[in-house]
CSV table of C-alpha atoms in Angstrom, one decimal:
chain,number,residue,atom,x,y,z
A,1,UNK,CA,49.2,-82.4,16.9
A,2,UNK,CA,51.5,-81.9,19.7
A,3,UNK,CA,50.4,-84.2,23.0
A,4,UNK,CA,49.8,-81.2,25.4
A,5,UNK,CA,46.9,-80.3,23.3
A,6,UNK,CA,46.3,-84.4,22.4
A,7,UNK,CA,46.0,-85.9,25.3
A,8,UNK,CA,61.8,-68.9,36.9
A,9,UNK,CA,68.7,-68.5,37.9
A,10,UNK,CA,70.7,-67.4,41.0
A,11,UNK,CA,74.6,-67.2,41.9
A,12,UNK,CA,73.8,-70.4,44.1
A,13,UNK,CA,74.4,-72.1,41.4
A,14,UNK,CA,77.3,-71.7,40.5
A,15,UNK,CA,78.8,-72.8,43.6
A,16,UNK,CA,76.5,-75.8,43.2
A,17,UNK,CA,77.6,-76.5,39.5
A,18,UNK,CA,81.3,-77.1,41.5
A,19,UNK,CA,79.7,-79.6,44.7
A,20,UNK,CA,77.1,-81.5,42.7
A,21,UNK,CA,78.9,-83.3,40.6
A,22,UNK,CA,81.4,-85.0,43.2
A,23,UNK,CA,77.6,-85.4,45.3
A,24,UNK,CA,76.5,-87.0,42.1
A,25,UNK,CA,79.9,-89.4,41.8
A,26,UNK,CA,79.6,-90.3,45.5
A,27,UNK,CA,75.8,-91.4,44.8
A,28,UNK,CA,76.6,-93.5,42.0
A,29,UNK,CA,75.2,-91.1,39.6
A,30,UNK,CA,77.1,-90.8,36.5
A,31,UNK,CA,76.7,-87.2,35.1
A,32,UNK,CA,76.6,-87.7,31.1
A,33,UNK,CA,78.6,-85.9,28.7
A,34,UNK,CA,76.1,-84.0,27.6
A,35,UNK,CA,77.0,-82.8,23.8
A,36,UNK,CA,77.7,-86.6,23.2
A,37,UNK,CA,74.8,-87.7,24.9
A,38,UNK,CA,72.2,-86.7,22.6
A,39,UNK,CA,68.7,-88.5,22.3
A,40,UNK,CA,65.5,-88.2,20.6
A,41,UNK,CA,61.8,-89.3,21.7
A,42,UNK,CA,60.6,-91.0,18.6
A,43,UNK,CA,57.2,-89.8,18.8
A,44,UNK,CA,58.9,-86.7,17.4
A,45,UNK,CA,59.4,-88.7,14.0
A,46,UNK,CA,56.2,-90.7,14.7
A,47,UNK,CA,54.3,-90.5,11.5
A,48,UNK,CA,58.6,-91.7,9.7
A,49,UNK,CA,58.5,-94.7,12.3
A,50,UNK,CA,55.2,-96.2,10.8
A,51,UNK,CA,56.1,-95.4,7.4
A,52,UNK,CA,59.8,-97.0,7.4
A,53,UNK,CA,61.0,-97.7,11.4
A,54,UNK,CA,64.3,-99.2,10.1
A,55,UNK,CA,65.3,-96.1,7.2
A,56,UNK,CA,64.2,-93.8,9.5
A,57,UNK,CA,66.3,-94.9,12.3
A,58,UNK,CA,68.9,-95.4,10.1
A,59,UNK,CA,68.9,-91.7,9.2
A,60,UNK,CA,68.4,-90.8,13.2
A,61,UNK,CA,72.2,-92.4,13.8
A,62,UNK,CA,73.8,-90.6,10.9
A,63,UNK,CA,72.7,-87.1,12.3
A,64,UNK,CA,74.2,-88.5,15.5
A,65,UNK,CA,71.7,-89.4,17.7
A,66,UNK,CA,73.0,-91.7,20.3
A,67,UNK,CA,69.9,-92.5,22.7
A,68,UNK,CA,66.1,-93.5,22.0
A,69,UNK,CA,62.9,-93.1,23.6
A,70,UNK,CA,60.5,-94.7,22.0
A,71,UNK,CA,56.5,-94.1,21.6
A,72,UNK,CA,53.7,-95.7,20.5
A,73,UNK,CA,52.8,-95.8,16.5
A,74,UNK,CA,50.6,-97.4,14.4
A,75,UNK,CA,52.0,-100.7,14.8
A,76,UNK,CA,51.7,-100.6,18.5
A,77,UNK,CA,54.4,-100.0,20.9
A,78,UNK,CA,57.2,-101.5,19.7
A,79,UNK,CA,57.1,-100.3,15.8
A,80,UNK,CA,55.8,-104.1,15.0
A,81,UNK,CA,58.8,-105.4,16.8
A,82,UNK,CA,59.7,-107.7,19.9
A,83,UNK,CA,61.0,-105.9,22.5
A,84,UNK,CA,64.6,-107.8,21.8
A,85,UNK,CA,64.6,-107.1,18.2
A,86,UNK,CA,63.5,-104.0,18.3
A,87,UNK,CA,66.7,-103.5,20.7
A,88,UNK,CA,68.8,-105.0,19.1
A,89,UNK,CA,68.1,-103.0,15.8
A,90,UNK,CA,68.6,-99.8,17.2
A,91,UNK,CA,71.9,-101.1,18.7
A,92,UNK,CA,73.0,-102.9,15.8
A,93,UNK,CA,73.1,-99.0,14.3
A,94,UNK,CA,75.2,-97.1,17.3
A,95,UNK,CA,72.2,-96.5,19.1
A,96,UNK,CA,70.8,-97.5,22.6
A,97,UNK,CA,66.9,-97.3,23.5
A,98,UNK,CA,66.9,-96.2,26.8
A,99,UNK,CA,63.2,-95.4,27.6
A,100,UNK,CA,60.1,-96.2,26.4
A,101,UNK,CA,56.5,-94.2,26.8
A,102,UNK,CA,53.4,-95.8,27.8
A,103,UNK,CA,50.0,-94.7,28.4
A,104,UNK,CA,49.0,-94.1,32.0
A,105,UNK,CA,44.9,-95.5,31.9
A,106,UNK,CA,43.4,-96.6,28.5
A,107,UNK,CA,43.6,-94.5,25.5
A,108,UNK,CA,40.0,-93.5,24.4
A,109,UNK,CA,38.4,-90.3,23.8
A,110,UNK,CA,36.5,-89.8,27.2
A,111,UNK,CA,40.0,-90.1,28.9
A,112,UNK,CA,41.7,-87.4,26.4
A,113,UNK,CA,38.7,-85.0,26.9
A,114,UNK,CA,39.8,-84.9,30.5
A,115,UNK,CA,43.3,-83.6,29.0
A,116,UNK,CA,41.6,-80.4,27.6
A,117,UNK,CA,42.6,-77.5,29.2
A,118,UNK,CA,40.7,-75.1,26.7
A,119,UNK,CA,37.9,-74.9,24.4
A,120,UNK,CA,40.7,-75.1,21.9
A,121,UNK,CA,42.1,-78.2,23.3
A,122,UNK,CA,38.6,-79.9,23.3
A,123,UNK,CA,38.0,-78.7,19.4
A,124,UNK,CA,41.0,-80.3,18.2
A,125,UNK,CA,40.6,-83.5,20.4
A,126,UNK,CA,37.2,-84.1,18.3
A,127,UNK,CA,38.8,-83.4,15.7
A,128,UNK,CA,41.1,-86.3,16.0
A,129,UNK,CA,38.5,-88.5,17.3
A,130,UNK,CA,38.4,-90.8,13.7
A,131,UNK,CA,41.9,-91.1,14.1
A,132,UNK,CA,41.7,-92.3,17.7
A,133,UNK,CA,39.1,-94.5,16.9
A,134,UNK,CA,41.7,-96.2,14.8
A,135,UNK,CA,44.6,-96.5,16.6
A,136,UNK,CA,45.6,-99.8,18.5
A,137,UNK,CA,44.3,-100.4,21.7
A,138,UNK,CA,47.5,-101.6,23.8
A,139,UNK,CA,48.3,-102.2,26.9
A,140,UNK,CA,48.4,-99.1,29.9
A,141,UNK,CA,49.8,-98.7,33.4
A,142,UNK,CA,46.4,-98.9,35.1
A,143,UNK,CA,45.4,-102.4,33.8
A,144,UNK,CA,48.5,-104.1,32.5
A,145,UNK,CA,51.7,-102.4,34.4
A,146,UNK,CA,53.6,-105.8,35.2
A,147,UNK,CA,53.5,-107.1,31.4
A,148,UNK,CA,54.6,-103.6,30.6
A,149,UNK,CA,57.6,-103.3,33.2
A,150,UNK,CA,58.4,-107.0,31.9
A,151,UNK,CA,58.3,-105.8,28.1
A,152,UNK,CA,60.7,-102.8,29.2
A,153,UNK,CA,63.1,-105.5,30.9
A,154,UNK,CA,62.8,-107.4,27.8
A,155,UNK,CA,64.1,-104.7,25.1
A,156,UNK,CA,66.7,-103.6,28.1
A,157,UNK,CA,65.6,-100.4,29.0
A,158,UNK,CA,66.4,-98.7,32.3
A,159,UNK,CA,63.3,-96.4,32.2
A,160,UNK,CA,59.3,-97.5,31.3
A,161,UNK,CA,57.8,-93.7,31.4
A,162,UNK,CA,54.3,-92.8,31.4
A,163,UNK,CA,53.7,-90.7,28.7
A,164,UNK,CA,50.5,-88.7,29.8
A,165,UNK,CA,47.1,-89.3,32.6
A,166,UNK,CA,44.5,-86.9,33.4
A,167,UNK,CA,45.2,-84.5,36.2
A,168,UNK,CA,42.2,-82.1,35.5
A,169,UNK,CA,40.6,-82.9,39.3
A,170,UNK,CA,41.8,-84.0,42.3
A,171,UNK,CA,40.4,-87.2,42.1
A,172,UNK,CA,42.5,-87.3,38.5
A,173,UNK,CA,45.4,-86.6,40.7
A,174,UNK,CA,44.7,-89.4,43.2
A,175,UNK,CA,44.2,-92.0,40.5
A,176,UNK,CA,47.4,-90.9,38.9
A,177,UNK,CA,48.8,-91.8,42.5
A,178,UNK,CA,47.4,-95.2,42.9
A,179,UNK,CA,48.9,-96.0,39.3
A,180,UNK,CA,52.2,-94.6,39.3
A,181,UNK,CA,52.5,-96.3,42.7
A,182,UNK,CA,51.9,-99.4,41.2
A,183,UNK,CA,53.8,-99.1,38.0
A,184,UNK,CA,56.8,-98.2,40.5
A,185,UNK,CA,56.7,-101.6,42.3
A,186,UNK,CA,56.7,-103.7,39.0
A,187,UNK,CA,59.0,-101.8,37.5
A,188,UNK,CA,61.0,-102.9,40.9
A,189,UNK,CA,60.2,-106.5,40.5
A,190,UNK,CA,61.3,-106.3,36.4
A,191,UNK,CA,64.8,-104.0,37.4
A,192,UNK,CA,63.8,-101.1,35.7
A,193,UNK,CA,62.8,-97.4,37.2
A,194,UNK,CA,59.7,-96.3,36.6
A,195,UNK,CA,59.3,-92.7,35.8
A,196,UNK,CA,56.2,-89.7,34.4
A,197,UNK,CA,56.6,-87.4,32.0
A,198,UNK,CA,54.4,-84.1,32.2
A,199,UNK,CA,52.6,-81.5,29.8
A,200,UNK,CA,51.9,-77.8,30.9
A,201,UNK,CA,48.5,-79.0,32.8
A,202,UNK,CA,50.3,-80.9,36.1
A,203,UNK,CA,51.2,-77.2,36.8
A,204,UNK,CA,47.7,-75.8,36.9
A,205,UNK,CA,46.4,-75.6,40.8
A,206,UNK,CA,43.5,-77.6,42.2
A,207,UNK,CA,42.4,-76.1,44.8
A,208,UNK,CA,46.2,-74.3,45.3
A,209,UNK,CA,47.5,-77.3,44.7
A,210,UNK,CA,49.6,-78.4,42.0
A,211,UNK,CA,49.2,-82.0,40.7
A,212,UNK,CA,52.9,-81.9,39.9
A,213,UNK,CA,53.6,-81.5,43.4
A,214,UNK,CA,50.8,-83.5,44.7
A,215,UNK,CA,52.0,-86.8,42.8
A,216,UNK,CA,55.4,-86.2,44.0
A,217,UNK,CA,54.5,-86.2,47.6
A,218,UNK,CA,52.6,-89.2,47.4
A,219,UNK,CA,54.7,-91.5,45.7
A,220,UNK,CA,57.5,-93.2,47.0
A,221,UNK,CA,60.9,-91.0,45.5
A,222,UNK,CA,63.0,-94.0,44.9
A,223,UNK,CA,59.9,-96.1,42.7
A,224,UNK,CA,58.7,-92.7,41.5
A,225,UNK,CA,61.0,-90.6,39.2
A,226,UNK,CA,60.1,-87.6,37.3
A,227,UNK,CA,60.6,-87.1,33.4
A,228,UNK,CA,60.9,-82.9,33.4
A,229,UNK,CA,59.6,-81.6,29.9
A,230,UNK,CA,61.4,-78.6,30.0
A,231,UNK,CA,59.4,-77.3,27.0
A,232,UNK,CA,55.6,-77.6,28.9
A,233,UNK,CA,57.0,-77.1,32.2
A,234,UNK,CA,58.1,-73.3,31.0
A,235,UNK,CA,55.2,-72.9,29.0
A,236,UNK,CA,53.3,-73.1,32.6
A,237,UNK,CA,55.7,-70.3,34.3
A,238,UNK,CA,57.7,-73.1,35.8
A,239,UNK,CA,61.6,-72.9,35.7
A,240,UNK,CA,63.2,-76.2,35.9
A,241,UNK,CA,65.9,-75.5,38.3
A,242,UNK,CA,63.9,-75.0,40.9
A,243,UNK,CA,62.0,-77.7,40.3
A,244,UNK,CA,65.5,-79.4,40.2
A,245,UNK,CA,65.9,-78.0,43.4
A,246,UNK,CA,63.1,-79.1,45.2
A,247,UNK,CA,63.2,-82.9,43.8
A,248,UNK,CA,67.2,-82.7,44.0
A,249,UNK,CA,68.5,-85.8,42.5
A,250,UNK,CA,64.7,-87.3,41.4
A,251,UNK,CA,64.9,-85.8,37.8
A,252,UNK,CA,66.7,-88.7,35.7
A,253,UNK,CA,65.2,-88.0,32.5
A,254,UNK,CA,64.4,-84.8,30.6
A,255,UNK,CA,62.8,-83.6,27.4
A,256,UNK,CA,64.8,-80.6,25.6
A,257,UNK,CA,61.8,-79.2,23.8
A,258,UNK,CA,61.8,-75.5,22.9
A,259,UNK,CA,58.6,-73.9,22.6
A,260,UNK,CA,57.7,-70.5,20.1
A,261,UNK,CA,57.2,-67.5,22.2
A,262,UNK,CA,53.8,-66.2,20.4
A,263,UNK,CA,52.3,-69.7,20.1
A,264,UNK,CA,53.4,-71.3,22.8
A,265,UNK,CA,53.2,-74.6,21.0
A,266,UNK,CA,57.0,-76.8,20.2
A,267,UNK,CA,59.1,-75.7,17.8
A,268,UNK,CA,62.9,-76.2,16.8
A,269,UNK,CA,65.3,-76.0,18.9
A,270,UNK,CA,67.4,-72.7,19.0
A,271,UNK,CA,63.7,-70.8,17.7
A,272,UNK,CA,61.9,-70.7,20.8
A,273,UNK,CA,62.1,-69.0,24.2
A,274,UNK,CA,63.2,-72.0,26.2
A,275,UNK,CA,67.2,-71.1,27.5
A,276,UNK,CA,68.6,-74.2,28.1
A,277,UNK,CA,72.2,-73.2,28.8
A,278,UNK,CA,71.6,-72.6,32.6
A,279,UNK,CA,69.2,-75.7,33.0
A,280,UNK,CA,72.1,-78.1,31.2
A,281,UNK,CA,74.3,-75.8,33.8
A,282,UNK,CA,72.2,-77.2,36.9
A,283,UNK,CA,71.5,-80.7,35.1
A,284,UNK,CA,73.4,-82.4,38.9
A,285,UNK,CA,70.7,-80.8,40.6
A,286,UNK,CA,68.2,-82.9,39.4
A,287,UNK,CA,70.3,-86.0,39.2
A,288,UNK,CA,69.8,-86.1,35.2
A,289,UNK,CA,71.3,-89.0,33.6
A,290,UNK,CA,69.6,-89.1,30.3
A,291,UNK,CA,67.4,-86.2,27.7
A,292,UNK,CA,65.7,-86.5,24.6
A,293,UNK,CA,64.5,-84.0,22.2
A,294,UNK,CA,60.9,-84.0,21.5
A,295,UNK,CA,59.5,-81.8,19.0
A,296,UNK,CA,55.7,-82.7,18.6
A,297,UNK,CA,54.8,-79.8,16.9
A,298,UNK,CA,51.1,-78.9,16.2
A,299,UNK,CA,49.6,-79.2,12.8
A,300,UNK,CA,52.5,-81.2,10.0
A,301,UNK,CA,54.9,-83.8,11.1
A,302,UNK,CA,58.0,-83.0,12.5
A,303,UNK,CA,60.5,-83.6,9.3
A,304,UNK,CA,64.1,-85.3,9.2
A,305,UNK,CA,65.4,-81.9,8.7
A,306,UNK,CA,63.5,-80.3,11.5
A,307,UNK,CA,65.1,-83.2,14.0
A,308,UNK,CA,68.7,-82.6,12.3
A,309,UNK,CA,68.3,-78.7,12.9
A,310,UNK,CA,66.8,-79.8,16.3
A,311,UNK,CA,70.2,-81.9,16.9
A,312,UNK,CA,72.9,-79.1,15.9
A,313,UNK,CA,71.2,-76.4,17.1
A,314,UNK,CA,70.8,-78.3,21.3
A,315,UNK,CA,74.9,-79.6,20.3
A,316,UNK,CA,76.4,-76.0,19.8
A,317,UNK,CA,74.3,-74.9,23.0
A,318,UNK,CA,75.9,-77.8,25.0
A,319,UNK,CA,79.4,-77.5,23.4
């Protein structure tokens, strides 16, 4: 079950594809290589991390992975480990976890309700609600963002991401506010940048507003940073350059998720409708510095082969 459901490019560009990236040297922003540079959010290769996290990581370096994000699993959210060792594992094997997702408010069905966007959403939500019951109840940015931040500092990670809050009501939005505002100034105190990832619903109006833009207004842009999804964010009639445009240089993170044109839900890279040649082409716009893939696709686990046709598939795009 992917976590949507769980919990429009101009010749201005090409001008700015020439300016940006000596912009981007001047600000201290080192523009990756980006065919080298390829990462994976583990949650993609959740259900393999609780099964075996060291095989499966193992296999995650030999397709070439370089760059981690990790998730939470079964075993909490470090796979079972500390921080440090779970660090230096994934080091130890060519590898460097550079961000790690963690729930915005606690994790409980109530809260994921207020994720639904559909009747469909709600349906599948219950349907998961035996398996929620079950998983661990860790810590979250609302009640416990300074042991969080601290944890992130810990394992070495530049980034501590919130993986998902509610944004169904403006109120929603406003509590998102107060807790991303907070998480930014312990991630400050622990040296690490605090960031939030979004789904398709941050781009559904309140009142002609858009959360999305609403958050990013009232947070402060250097404790604030956004994590694009450029999968949900086209799903909602968004294109990501001009959201790279408008939050020039505030974008260090993205996830390169394609999305099937029928279902709308993720599928593998190179199989969907999502064109990432022109939004790797504007990638100084937005100040982008690391991207994983994510492939939570609905229904079975994403596979080891899905993740190496996922890698391939995003390298000959980027080559």
């Amino acid at each position: 079950m992917n976590r949507n459901t769980f919990l429009k490019q101009t010749g201005m560009l090409a001008a700015a594809g020439l300016l940006y990236p000596a912009l981007s040297r001047a600000a201290g922003i080192i523009m990756p290589k980006t065919s080298d540079a390829i990462g994976l959010q583990l949650y993609t290769v959740g259900s393999l991390m609780d099964a075996d996290t060291k095989g499966t990581l193992q296999k995650l370096a030999a397709i070439g992975y370089k760059n981690l994000e990790s998730a939470s699993g079964s075993k909490g959210l470090y796979y079972g480990y500390k921080p440090k060792e779970f660090a230096s594992m994934v080091k130890d094997m060519g590898m460097t976890w550079r961000s790690g997702h963690v729930g915005g408010v606690p994790f409980t069905l109530p809260m994921l309700m207020k994720l639904a966007t559909t009747a469909k959403d709600s349906a599948q939500i219950q349907k998961y609600a035996p398996m929620i019951a079950r998983m661990p109840k860790g810590a979250n940015l609302q009640d416990n963002a300074q042991q969080l931040a601290d944890e992130a500092a810990e394992g070495g990670l530049e980034y501590l991401v919130c993986a998902a809050i509610p944004t169904k009501t403006m109120d929603d939005v406003k509590i998102a506010v107060d807790v991303f505002g907070k998480a930014g100034e312990a991630c400050k105190k622990a040296g690490v940048q605090f960031a939030f990832h979004n789904h398709s619903f941050e781009f559904v109006p309140i009142n002609g507003v858009l959360p999305y833009d609403y958050i990013m207004a009232n947070t402060d842009k250097d404790l604030v940073k956004s994590e694009v999804d450029l999968g949900w964010a086209t799903v909602a009639g968004q294109n990501p350059v001009e959201i790279f445009k408008k939050y020039h240089g505030r974008i260090p993170l993205w996830h390169a998720k394609d999305m099937d044109k029928i279902t709308k839900e993720p599928t593998e890279i190179g199989s969907g409708y999502v064109d990432f040649k022109p939004i790797f082409d504007a990638r100084h716009l937005s100040g982008m510095k690391y991207f994983f893939i994510e492939q939570d696709a609905e229904g079975a686990p994403t596979t080891m082969e899905n993740v190496t046709n996922d890698y391939n598939n995003l390298k000959k795009v980027l080559a």
